[in-house]
Amino acid sequence: MKTIEIDDDLYHYIASQTQQIGESASEILRRLLLPQQNTVIPAPSETVNLAASVPLAQDQKVFDILSKQDLQAELSVVGRFLIILSALARAHKTQFAKVLDIKGRNRVYFGRKEADLLEAGSSTNPKPIPNSEFWVITNSNTTRKKMMLTEAALKLGYSQEEAELIRDFL
């Protein structure tokens, strides 16, 4: 097996094309690029679990598809932060707008568009939450990101213990 380096945006695109839990990046690319050869897929020696990109049923919790092992492939804190938020947004599609209420003393953390966050402060470095209509600021420190994840989980109905587990995914 060969190793290649790809940009983050390409990685997130490949991850968004996942059709089943545990599907490796090679399987996704093979399906997308070589559809006529898709009938037999050799088992790769090492797979990357891209389960964070699989759509969830409304009554599932983020733990049903997301684990620390799923996030190990993402080396950056911001990347893991976005993957966790994306999983929460998909698990709670109808309720995820509740995160818009999470704010700092002088800052807005979540918005429906980039402009909402740019207006709320300088150097916010807003990024879209993958597979959702929401944006989040990303220039805060890791402790603040953990607090944002904890508050988001609590607003979405998770217990304090579950919210702390979600926070610890970061």
CSV table of N, CA and C in Angstrom, one decimal:
chain,number,residue,atom,x,y,z
A,1,MET,N,0.8,-1.2,0.0
A,1,MET,CA,0.0,0.0,0.0
A,1,MET,C,0.9,1.2,0.0
A,2,LYS,N,0.5,2.2,-0.8
A,2,LYS,CA,1.3,3.5,-0.9
A,2,LYS,C,0.6,4.5,0.0
A,3,THR,N,1.3,5.5,0.4
A,3,THR,CA,0.8,6.6,1.2
A,3,THR,C,0.9,7.9,0.3
A,4,ILE,N,-0.2,8.7,0.3
A,4,ILE,CA,-0.2,9.9,-0.4
A,4,ILE,C,-0.6,11.0,0.5
A,5,GLU,N,-0.1,12.2,0.3
A,5,GLU,CA,-0.6,13.4,1.0
A,5,GLU,C,-1.6,14.2,0.2
A,6,ILE,N,-2.7,14.6,0.8
A,6,ILE,CA,-3.7,15.4,0.2
A,6,ILE,C,-4.1,16.5,1.0
A,7,ASP,N,-4.6,17.6,0.4
A,7,ASP,CA,-5.0,18.8,1.1
A,7,ASP,C,-6.3,18.5,1.9
A,8,ASP,N,-6.5,19.3,3.0
A,8,ASP,CA,-7.6,19.1,3.9
A,8,ASP,C,-8.9,19.1,3.2
A,9,ASP,N,-9.1,20.0,2.2
A,9,ASP,CA,-10.4,20.1,1.5
A,9,ASP,C,-10.7,18.9,0.7
A,10,LEU,N,-9.7,18.2,0.1
A,10,LEU,CA,-9.9,17.0,-0.6
A,10,LEU,C,-10.2,15.8,0.4
A,11,TYR,N,-9.5,15.8,1.5
A,11,TYR,CA,-9.8,14.8,2.5
A,11,TYR,C,-11.3,14.9,2.9
A,12,HIS,N,-11.7,16.1,3.2
A,12,HIS,CA,-13.1,16.3,3.7
A,12,HIS,C,-14.1,15.9,2.6
A,13,TYR,N,-13.7,16.2,1.3
A,13,TYR,CA,-14.6,15.7,0.2
A,13,TYR,C,-14.7,14.2,0.1
A,14,ILE,N,-13.5,13.6,0.2
A,14,ILE,CA,-13.5,12.1,0.2
A,14,ILE,C,-14.4,11.6,1.4
A,15,ALA,N,-14.2,12.1,2.6
A,15,ALA,CA,-14.9,11.7,3.7
A,15,ALA,C,-16.4,11.9,3.5
A,16,SER,N,-16.8,12.9,2.9
A,16,SER,CA,-18.2,13.2,2.7
A,16,SER,C,-18.9,12.2,1.7
A,17,GLN,N,-18.1,11.5,1.0
A,17,GLN,CA,-18.6,10.5,0.0
A,17,GLN,C,-18.8,9.1,0.6
A,18,THR,N,-18.6,9.0,1.9
A,18,THR,CA,-18.7,7.7,2.6
A,18,THR,C,-20.1,7.2,2.5
A,19,GLN,N,-20.3,5.9,2.2
A,19,GLN,CA,-21.7,5.4,2.1
A,19,GLN,C,-21.9,4.4,3.2
A,20,GLN,N,-20.9,3.9,3.9
A,20,GLN,CA,-21.1,2.9,4.9
A,20,GLN,C,-20.0,3.1,6.0
A,21,ILE,N,-20.4,2.8,7.2
A,21,ILE,CA,-19.5,2.9,8.3
A,21,ILE,C,-18.3,2.0,8.1
A,22,GLY,N,-17.1,2.5,8.3
A,22,GLY,CA,-15.9,1.7,8.1
A,22,GLY,C,-15.3,1.7,6.7
A,23,GLU,N,-16.0,2.4,5.8
A,23,GLU,CA,-15.5,2.4,4.4
A,23,GLU,C,-14.2,3.1,4.4
A,24,SER,N,-13.2,2.6,3.8
A,24,SER,CA,-11.8,3.2,3.7
A,24,SER,C,-11.8,4.2,2.6
A,25,ALA,N,-10.8,5.1,2.7
A,25,ALA,CA,-10.5,6.1,1.7
A,25,ALA,C,-10.3,5.4,0.3
A,26,SER,N,-9.6,4.3,0.3
A,26,SER,CA,-9.3,3.6,-0.9
A,26,SER,C,-10.6,3.1,-1.5
A,27,GLU,N,-11.5,2.5,-0.7
A,27,GLU,CA,-12.8,2.0,-1.2
A,27,GLU,C,-13.6,3.1,-1.8
A,28,ILE,N,-13.6,4.3,-1.1
A,28,ILE,CA,-14.4,5.4,-1.6
A,28,ILE,C,-13.8,5.9,-3.0
A,29,LEU,N,-12.5,6.1,-3.0
A,29,LEU,CA,-11.9,6.5,-4.3
A,29,LEU,C,-12.1,5.5,-5.4
A,30,ARG,N,-12.0,4.2,-5.1
A,30,ARG,CA,-12.2,3.2,-6.1
A,30,ARG,C,-13.7,3.2,-6.6
A,31,ARG,N,-14.6,3.4,-5.7
A,31,ARG,CA,-16.0,3.5,-6.1
A,31,ARG,C,-16.3,4.8,-7.0
A,32,LEU,N,-15.6,5.9,-6.6
A,32,LEU,CA,-15.8,7.1,-7.4
A,32,LEU,C,-15.1,7.2,-8.7
A,33,LEU,N,-13.9,6.6,-8.7
A,33,LEU,CA,-13.0,6.7,-9.9
A,33,LEU,C,-13.1,5.5,-10.8
A,34,LEU,N,-13.4,4.4,-10.3
A,34,LEU,CA,-13.5,3.2,-11.1
A,34,LEU,C,-14.8,2.4,-10.9
A,35,PRO,N,-15.9,3.1,-11.2
A,35,PRO,CA,-17.2,2.5,-10.9
A,35,PRO,C,-17.4,1.1,-11.5
A,36,GLN,N,-16.9,0.9,-12.7
A,36,GLN,CA,-17.1,-0.4,-13.4
A,36,GLN,C,-16.3,-1.5,-12.7
A,37,GLN,N,-15.3,-1.2,-11.9
A,37,GLN,CA,-14.6,-2.2,-11.2
A,37,GLN,C,-15.0,-2.4,-9.7
A,38,ASN,N,-16.2,-1.8,-9.4
A,38,ASN,CA,-16.6,-1.7,-8.0
A,38,ASN,C,-17.2,-3.0,-7.5
A,39,THR,N,-17.2,-4.1,-8.3
A,39,THR,CA,-17.9,-5.3,-7.8
A,39,THR,C,-17.0,-6.1,-6.8
A,40,VAL,N,-15.7,-6.1,-7.0
A,40,VAL,CA,-14.8,-6.8,-6.1
A,40,VAL,C,-13.8,-5.8,-5.6
A,41,ILE,N,-13.8,-5.6,-4.2
A,41,ILE,CA,-12.9,-4.6,-3.6
A,41,ILE,C,-12.0,-5.4,-2.7
A,42,PRO,N,-10.7,-5.4,-3.0
A,42,PRO,CA,-9.7,-6.1,-2.2
A,42,PRO,C,-9.7,-5.4,-0.8
A,43,ALA,N,-9.5,-6.2,0.2
A,43,ALA,CA,-9.4,-5.7,1.6
A,43,ALA,C,-8.1,-5.0,1.7
A,44,PRO,N,-8.1,-3.7,2.1
A,44,PRO,CA,-6.9,-3.0,2.3
A,44,PRO,C,-6.2,-3.4,3.6
A,45,SER,N,-4.9,-3.3,3.6
A,45,SER,CA,-4.2,-3.8,4.8
A,45,SER,C,-4.4,-2.8,6.0
A,46,GLU,N,-4.7,-1.6,5.7
A,46,GLU,CA,-4.9,-0.6,6.8
A,46,GLU,C,-6.0,0.4,6.3
A,47,THR,N,-7.1,0.5,7.0
A,47,THR,CA,-8.2,1.3,6.6
A,47,THR,C,-8.3,2.6,7.4
A,48,VAL,N,-8.8,3.6,6.9
A,48,VAL,CA,-9.1,4.9,7.6
A,48,VAL,C,-10.6,4.9,7.7
A,49,ASN,N,-11.1,4.9,8.9
A,49,ASN,CA,-12.5,4.9,9.2
A,49,ASN,C,-13.0,6.3,9.0
A,50,LEU,N,-13.9,6.5,8.0
A,50,LEU,CA,-14.4,7.8,7.7
A,50,LEU,C,-15.9,7.9,8.1
A,51,ALA,N,-16.2,7.2,9.2
A,51,ALA,CA,-17.6,7.1,9.6
A,51,ALA,C,-18.2,8.4,10.0
A,52,ALA,N,-17.4,9.4,10.3
A,52,ALA,CA,-18.0,10.7,10.7
A,52,ALA,C,-18.8,11.3,9.5
A,53,SER,N,-18.6,10.8,8.3
A,53,SER,CA,-19.3,11.4,7.2
A,53,SER,C,-20.6,10.7,6.8
A,54,VAL,N,-20.9,9.6,7.5
A,54,VAL,CA,-22.1,8.8,7.3
A,54,VAL,C,-23.4,9.6,7.9
A,55,PRO,N,-24.4,9.8,7.1
A,55,PRO,CA,-25.6,10.4,7.6
A,55,PRO,C,-26.2,9.6,8.7
A,56,LEU,N,-26.7,10.3,9.7
A,56,LEU,CA,-27.3,9.6,10.9
A,56,LEU,C,-28.8,9.7,10.9
A,57,ALA,N,-29.4,8.7,11.5
A,57,ALA,CA,-30.9,8.8,11.7
A,57,ALA,C,-31.1,9.8,12.8
A,58,GLN,N,-32.3,10.4,12.8
A,58,GLN,CA,-32.5,11.4,13.8
A,58,GLN,C,-32.4,11.0,15.2
A,59,ASP,N,-32.7,9.7,15.5
A,59,ASP,CA,-32.7,9.3,16.9
A,59,ASP,C,-31.4,8.7,17.4
A,60,GLN,N,-30.3,8.8,16.6
A,60,GLN,CA,-29.0,8.3,17.0
A,60,GLN,C,-28.3,9.4,17.7
A,61,LYS,N,-27.3,8.9,18.5
A,61,LYS,CA,-26.4,9.8,19.2
A,61,LYS,C,-25.1,9.8,18.5
A,62,VAL,N,-24.3,10.8,18.7
A,62,VAL,CA,-23.0,10.9,18.0
A,62,VAL,C,-22.1,9.7,18.3
A,63,PHE,N,-22.3,9.1,19.5
A,63,PHE,CA,-21.5,7.9,19.9
A,63,PHE,C,-21.7,6.7,19.0
A,64,ASP,N,-22.8,6.7,18.3
A,64,ASP,CA,-23.1,5.5,17.5
A,64,ASP,C,-22.2,5.5,16.2
A,65,ILE,N,-21.6,6.6,15.9
A,65,ILE,CA,-20.7,6.5,14.7
A,65,ILE,C,-19.3,7.2,14.9
A,66,LEU,N,-19.2,7.9,16.0
A,66,LEU,CA,-17.9,8.6,16.2
A,66,LEU,C,-17.2,8.1,17.4
A,67,SER,N,-15.9,7.8,17.2
A,67,SER,CA,-15.1,7.3,18.4
A,67,SER,C,-13.7,8.0,18.2
A,68,LYS,N,-12.9,7.9,19.3
A,68,LYS,CA,-11.6,8.5,19.2
A,68,LYS,C,-10.7,7.9,18.1
A,69,GLN,N,-10.9,6.6,17.8
A,69,GLN,CA,-10.2,6.0,16.7
A,69,GLN,C,-10.6,6.6,15.4
A,70,ASP,N,-11.8,7.0,15.2
A,70,ASP,CA,-12.3,7.7,14.0
A,70,ASP,C,-11.5,9.0,13.7
A,71,LEU,N,-11.2,9.6,14.8
A,71,LEU,CA,-10.6,11.0,14.7
A,71,LEU,C,-9.1,10.9,14.7
A,72,GLN,N,-8.4,9.8,14.9
A,72,GLN,CA,-7.0,9.7,14.9
A,72,GLN,C,-6.3,10.1,13.6
A,73,ALA,N,-7.0,9.9,12.5
A,73,ALA,CA,-6.5,10.2,11.2
A,73,ALA,C,-6.3,11.8,11.0
A,74,GLU,N,-7.1,12.5,11.7
A,74,GLU,CA,-7.1,14.0,11.6
A,74,GLU,C,-6.1,14.5,12.6
A,75,LEU,N,-5.0,15.1,12.2
A,75,LEU,CA,-3.9,15.5,13.1
A,75,LEU,C,-4.2,16.9,13.7
A,76,SER,N,-5.0,17.7,13.1
A,76,SER,CA,-5.2,19.1,13.6
A,76,SER,C,-6.4,19.1,14.6
A,77,VAL,N,-6.3,20.0,15.6
A,77,VAL,CA,-7.4,20.2,16.5
A,77,VAL,C,-8.6,20.8,15.8
A,78,VAL,N,-8.3,21.7,14.9
A,78,VAL,CA,-9.4,22.3,14.2
A,78,VAL,C,-10.2,21.3,13.3
A,79,GLY,N,-9.4,20.4,12.7
A,79,GLY,CA,-10.0,19.4,11.9
A,79,GLY,C,-10.9,18.5,12.7
A,80,ARG,N,-10.4,18.0,13.9
A,80,ARG,CA,-11.2,17.2,14.7
A,80,ARG,C,-12.4,17.9,15.3
A,81,PHE,N,-12.3,19.2,15.6
A,81,PHE,CA,-13.3,20.0,16.1
A,81,PHE,C,-14.5,20.1,15.0
A,82,LEU,N,-14.1,20.3,13.8
A,82,LEU,CA,-15.1,20.4,12.7
A,82,LEU,C,-15.8,19.0,12.4
A,83,ILE,N,-15.0,17.9,12.5
A,83,ILE,CA,-15.6,16.6,12.3
A,83,ILE,C,-16.6,16.3,13.5
A,84,ILE,N,-16.3,16.6,14.7
A,84,ILE,CA,-17.2,16.4,15.8
A,84,ILE,C,-18.4,17.2,15.7
A,85,LEU,N,-18.3,18.5,15.3
A,85,LEU,CA,-19.5,19.4,15.1
A,85,LEU,C,-20.3,18.9,13.9
A,86,SER,N,-19.7,18.4,12.9
A,86,SER,CA,-20.4,17.9,11.8
A,86,SER,C,-21.2,16.7,12.2
A,87,ALA,N,-20.7,15.8,13.0
A,87,ALA,CA,-21.4,14.6,13.4
A,87,ALA,C,-22.6,15.0,14.3
A,88,LEU,N,-22.4,16.0,15.2
A,88,LEU,CA,-23.5,16.5,16.0
A,88,LEU,C,-24.6,17.1,15.1
A,89,ALA,N,-24.2,17.9,14.1
A,89,ALA,CA,-25.1,18.5,13.3
A,89,ALA,C,-26.0,17.5,12.5
A,90,ARG,N,-25.3,16.4,12.1
A,90,ARG,CA,-26.1,15.4,11.3
A,90,ARG,C,-26.9,14.6,12.2
A,91,ALA,N,-26.5,14.3,13.5
A,91,ALA,CA,-27.3,13.5,14.4
A,91,ALA,C,-28.5,14.3,14.9
A,92,HIS,N,-28.4,15.6,14.9
A,92,HIS,CA,-29.4,16.4,15.5
A,92,HIS,C,-29.8,17.5,14.5
A,93,LYS,N,-30.1,17.1,13.3
A,93,LYS,CA,-30.4,18.1,12.2
A,93,LYS,C,-31.5,19.1,12.6
A,94,THR,N,-32.6,18.7,13.2
A,94,THR,CA,-33.6,19.6,13.5
A,94,THR,C,-33.4,20.5,14.8
A,95,GLN,N,-32.4,20.1,15.6
A,95,GLN,CA,-32.1,20.8,16.8
A,95,GLN,C,-30.8,21.6,16.8
A,96,PHE,N,-30.0,21.3,15.8
A,96,PHE,CA,-28.7,21.9,15.8
A,96,PHE,C,-28.6,23.4,15.9
A,97,ALA,N,-29.7,24.0,15.4
A,97,ALA,CA,-29.7,25.5,15.5
A,97,ALA,C,-29.6,26.0,16.9
A,98,LYS,N,-29.8,25.2,17.9
A,98,LYS,CA,-29.7,25.6,19.3
A,98,LYS,C,-28.3,26.1,19.6
A,99,VAL,N,-27.3,25.6,18.9
A,99,VAL,CA,-25.9,26.1,19.1
A,99,VAL,C,-25.7,27.5,18.8
A,100,LEU,N,-26.6,28.1,18.1
A,100,LEU,CA,-26.5,29.6,17.8
A,100,LEU,C,-26.6,30.4,19.0
A,101,ASP,N,-27.2,29.8,20.1
A,101,ASP,CA,-27.3,30.6,21.4
A,101,ASP,C,-26.0,30.6,22.2
A,102,ILE,N,-25.0,29.7,21.8
A,102,ILE,CA,-23.8,29.7,22.5
A,102,ILE,C,-22.9,30.8,22.1
A,103,LYS,N,-22.6,31.7,23.1
A,103,LYS,CA,-21.8,32.9,22.9
A,103,LYS,C,-20.9,33.1,24.0
A,104,GLY,N,-19.8,33.9,23.7
A,104,GLY,CA,-18.9,34.3,24.8
A,104,GLY,C,-19.3,35.6,25.3
A,105,ARG,N,-18.5,36.2,26.1
A,105,ARG,CA,-18.8,37.5,26.7
A,105,ARG,C,-19.0,38.6,25.5
A,106,ASN,N,-18.0,38.5,24.6
A,106,ASN,CA,-18.0,39.5,23.5
A,106,ASN,C,-18.0,38.8,22.2
A,107,ARG,N,-18.2,37.6,22.1
A,107,ARG,CA,-18.1,36.8,20.8
A,107,ARG,C,-19.3,35.9,20.5
A,108,VAL,N,-19.5,35.8,19.2
A,108,VAL,CA,-20.5,34.8,18.7
A,108,VAL,C,-19.7,33.7,18.2
A,109,TYR,N,-20.0,32.4,18.6
A,109,TYR,CA,-19.2,31.3,18.3
A,109,TYR,C,-19.8,30.6,17.0
A,110,PHE,N,-21.1,30.6,16.8
A,110,PHE,CA,-21.7,29.9,15.7
A,110,PHE,C,-22.6,30.8,14.9
A,111,GLY,N,-22.7,30.6,13.6
A,111,GLY,CA,-23.5,31.4,12.8
A,111,GLY,C,-24.0,30.6,11.6
A,112,ARG,N,-25.0,31.1,10.9
A,112,ARG,CA,-25.5,30.5,9.7
A,112,ARG,C,-24.8,30.8,8.5
A,113,LYS,N,-24.0,31.9,8.6
A,113,LYS,CA,-23.1,32.3,7.4
A,113,LYS,C,-21.8,32.9,7.9
A,114,GLU,N,-20.9,32.9,7.1
A,114,GLU,CA,-19.5,33.4,7.5
A,114,GLU,C,-19.6,34.9,7.9
A,115,ALA,N,-20.4,35.7,7.3
A,115,ALA,CA,-20.5,37.1,7.6
A,115,ALA,C,-21.0,37.3,9.0
A,116,ASP,N,-21.9,36.4,9.5
A,116,ASP,CA,-22.3,36.6,10.9
A,116,ASP,C,-21.2,36.6,11.9
A,117,LEU,N,-20.2,35.7,11.6
A,117,LEU,CA,-19.1,35.5,12.5
A,117,LEU,C,-18.0,36.6,12.3
A,118,LEU,N,-17.9,37.0,11.0
A,118,LEU,CA,-16.9,38.1,10.8
A,118,LEU,C,-17.3,39.4,11.4
A,119,GLU,N,-18.6,39.7,11.4
A,119,GLU,CA,-19.2,40.9,12.0
A,119,GLU,C,-19.0,40.9,13.5
A,120,ALA,N,-19.0,39.7,14.1
A,120,ALA,CA,-19.0,39.6,15.6
A,120,ALA,C,-17.6,39.8,16.2
A,121,GLY,N,-16.6,39.9,15.4
A,121,GLY,CA,-15.3,40.1,16.0
A,121,GLY,C,-14.2,40.0,15.0
A,122,SER,N,-13.0,40.4,15.3
A,122,SER,CA,-11.9,40.4,14.4
A,122,SER,C,-11.1,39.0,14.6
A,123,SER,N,-10.5,38.6,13.6
A,123,SER,CA,-9.7,37.3,13.7
A,123,SER,C,-10.5,36.1,14.2
A,124,THR,N,-11.7,36.0,13.7
A,124,THR,CA,-12.5,34.8,14.2
A,124,THR,C,-12.2,33.6,13.4
A,125,ASN,N,-11.6,33.7,12.2
A,125,ASN,CA,-11.3,32.6,11.3
A,125,ASN,C,-12.4,31.6,11.2
A,126,PRO,N,-13.6,32.1,10.7
A,126,PRO,CA,-14.8,31.2,10.6
A,126,PRO,C,-14.5,30.1,9.6
A,127,LYS,N,-15.1,28.9,9.9
A,127,LYS,CA,-15.0,27.8,8.9
A,127,LYS,C,-16.4,27.2,8.9
A,128,PRO,N,-16.8,26.6,7.7
A,128,PRO,CA,-18.1,25.9,7.6
A,128,PRO,C,-18.0,24.6,8.4
A,129,ILE,N,-19.0,24.2,9.1
A,129,ILE,CA,-19.1,22.9,9.7
A,129,ILE,C,-19.5,22.0,8.5
A,130,PRO,N,-18.7,21.0,8.2
A,130,PRO,CA,-19.0,20.1,7.1
A,130,PRO,C,-20.3,19.5,7.1
A,131,ASN,N,-20.9,19.4,5.9
A,131,ASN,CA,-22.3,18.8,5.8
A,131,ASN,C,-23.4,19.4,6.6
A,132,SER,N,-23.2,20.7,6.8
A,132,SER,CA,-24.3,21.5,7.5
A,132,SER,C,-24.4,22.9,6.9
A,133,GLU,N,-25.3,23.6,7.4
A,133,GLU,CA,-25.5,25.0,6.9
A,133,GLU,C,-24.9,26.0,7.9
A,134,PHE,N,-24.1,25.5,8.9
A,134,PHE,CA,-23.6,26.3,10.0
A,134,PHE,C,-22.1,26.6,9.8
A,135,TRP,N,-21.7,27.7,10.5
A,135,TRP,CA,-20.3,28.1,10.6
A,135,TRP,C,-19.9,28.2,12.0
A,136,VAL,N,-18.6,28.1,12.3
A,136,VAL,CA,-18.1,28.2,13.6
A,136,VAL,C,-16.7,28.9,13.6
A,137,ILE,N,-16.4,29.7,14.7
A,137,ILE,CA,-15.1,30.3,14.7
A,137,ILE,C,-14.1,29.2,15.1
A,138,THR,N,-12.9,29.4,14.6
A,138,THR,CA,-11.9,28.4,14.9
A,138,THR,C,-10.6,28.9,15.5
A,139,ASN,N,-10.5,30.2,15.7
A,139,ASN,CA,-9.2,30.7,16.2
A,139,ASN,C,-9.1,30.7,17.7
A,140,SER,N,-10.1,30.2,18.4
A,140,SER,CA,-10.0,30.1,19.9
A,140,SER,C,-9.1,29.0,20.3
A,141,ASN,N,-8.7,29.0,21.5
A,141,ASN,CA,-7.7,28.0,22.0
A,141,ASN,C,-8.5,26.6,22.2
A,142,THR,N,-7.7,25.6,22.4
A,142,THR,CA,-8.3,24.2,22.6
A,142,THR,C,-9.3,24.2,23.7
A,143,THR,N,-9.0,24.8,24.8
A,143,THR,CA,-9.8,24.8,26.0
A,143,THR,C,-11.2,25.4,25.7
A,144,ARG,N,-11.2,26.5,24.9
A,144,ARG,CA,-12.4,27.2,24.5
A,144,ARG,C,-13.2,26.3,23.5
A,145,LYS,N,-12.5,25.6,22.6
A,145,LYS,CA,-13.2,24.7,21.7
A,145,LYS,C,-13.8,23.6,22.5
A,146,LYS,N,-13.2,23.0,23.5
A,146,LYS,CA,-13.8,22.0,24.4
A,146,LYS,C,-15.0,22.5,25.1
A,147,MET,N,-15.0,23.7,25.5
A,147,MET,CA,-16.1,24.3,26.2
A,147,MET,C,-17.3,24.5,25.2
A,148,MET,N,-17.0,24.9,24.0
A,148,MET,CA,-18.0,25.0,22.9
A,148,MET,C,-18.6,23.6,22.6
A,149,LEU,N,-17.8,22.6,22.5
A,149,LEU,CA,-18.4,21.2,22.3
A,149,LEU,C,-19.2,20.8,23.5
A,150,THR,N,-18.8,21.0,24.7
A,150,THR,CA,-19.6,20.6,25.9
A,150,THR,C,-20.9,21.4,25.9
A,151,GLU,N,-20.9,22.7,25.6
A,151,GLU,CA,-22.2,23.4,25.6
A,151,GLU,C,-23.1,23.0,24.5
A,152,ALA,N,-22.5,22.7,23.3
A,152,ALA,CA,-23.3,22.2,22.2
A,152,ALA,C,-24.0,20.9,22.6
A,153,ALA,N,-23.2,20.0,23.1
A,153,ALA,CA,-23.8,18.7,23.5
A,153,ALA,C,-24.9,18.8,24.5
A,154,LEU,N,-24.7,19.7,25.5
A,154,LEU,CA,-25.7,19.9,26.5
A,154,LEU,C,-27.0,20.5,25.9
A,155,LYS,N,-26.9,21.4,25.0
A,155,LYS,CA,-28.0,22.0,24.3
A,155,LYS,C,-28.8,21.0,23.5
A,156,LEU,N,-28.0,20.0,23.0
A,156,LEU,CA,-28.6,19.0,22.1
A,156,LEU,C,-29.2,17.8,22.9
A,157,GLY,N,-29.2,17.9,24.2
A,157,GLY,CA,-29.8,16.9,25.1
A,157,GLY,C,-28.9,15.8,25.7
A,158,TYR,N,-27.6,15.9,25.5
A,158,TYR,CA,-26.7,15.0,26.1
A,158,TYR,C,-26.6,15.2,27.6
A,159,SER,N,-26.3,14.2,28.4
A,159,SER,CA,-26.1,14.4,29.8
A,159,SER,C,-24.7,15.1,30.0
A,160,GLN,N,-24.4,15.5,31.2
A,160,GLN,CA,-23.1,16.1,31.5
A,160,GLN,C,-22.0,15.1,31.2
A,161,GLU,N,-22.2,13.9,31.6
A,161,GLU,CA,-21.2,12.9,31.4
A,161,GLU,C,-21.0,12.6,29.9
A,162,GLU,N,-22.0,12.5,29.1
A,162,GLU,CA,-21.9,12.4,27.7
A,162,GLU,C,-21.3,13.6,27.0
A,163,ALA,N,-21.6,14.8,27.5
A,163,ALA,CA,-21.0,16.0,26.9
A,163,ALA,C,-19.5,16.0,27.2
A,164,GLU,N,-19.1,15.5,28.3
A,164,GLU,CA,-17.7,15.5,28.6
A,164,GLU,C,-17.0,14.4,27.7
A,165,LEU,N,-17.6,13.3,27.5
A,165,LEU,CA,-17.0,12.3,26.5
A,165,LEU,C,-16.9,12.9,25.1
A,166,ILE,N,-17.9,13.7,24.7
A,166,ILE,CA,-17.8,14.3,23.4
A,166,ILE,C,-16.7,15.3,23.4
A,167,ARG,N,-16.6,16.1,24.4
A,167,ARG,CA,-15.5,17.1,24.6
A,167,ARG,C,-14.1,16.4,24.5
A,168,ASP,N,-14.0,15.2,25.1
A,168,ASP,CA,-12.7,14.5,25.1
A,168,ASP,C,-12.4,13.9,23.8
A,169,PHE,N,-13.3,13.9,22.8
A,169,PHE,CA,-12.9,13.5,21.4
A,169,PHE,C,-11.9,14.4,20.8
A,170,LEU,N,-11.9,15.7,21.3
A,170,LEU,CA,-11.0,16.7,20.7
A,170,LEU,C,-9.6,16.4,21.1
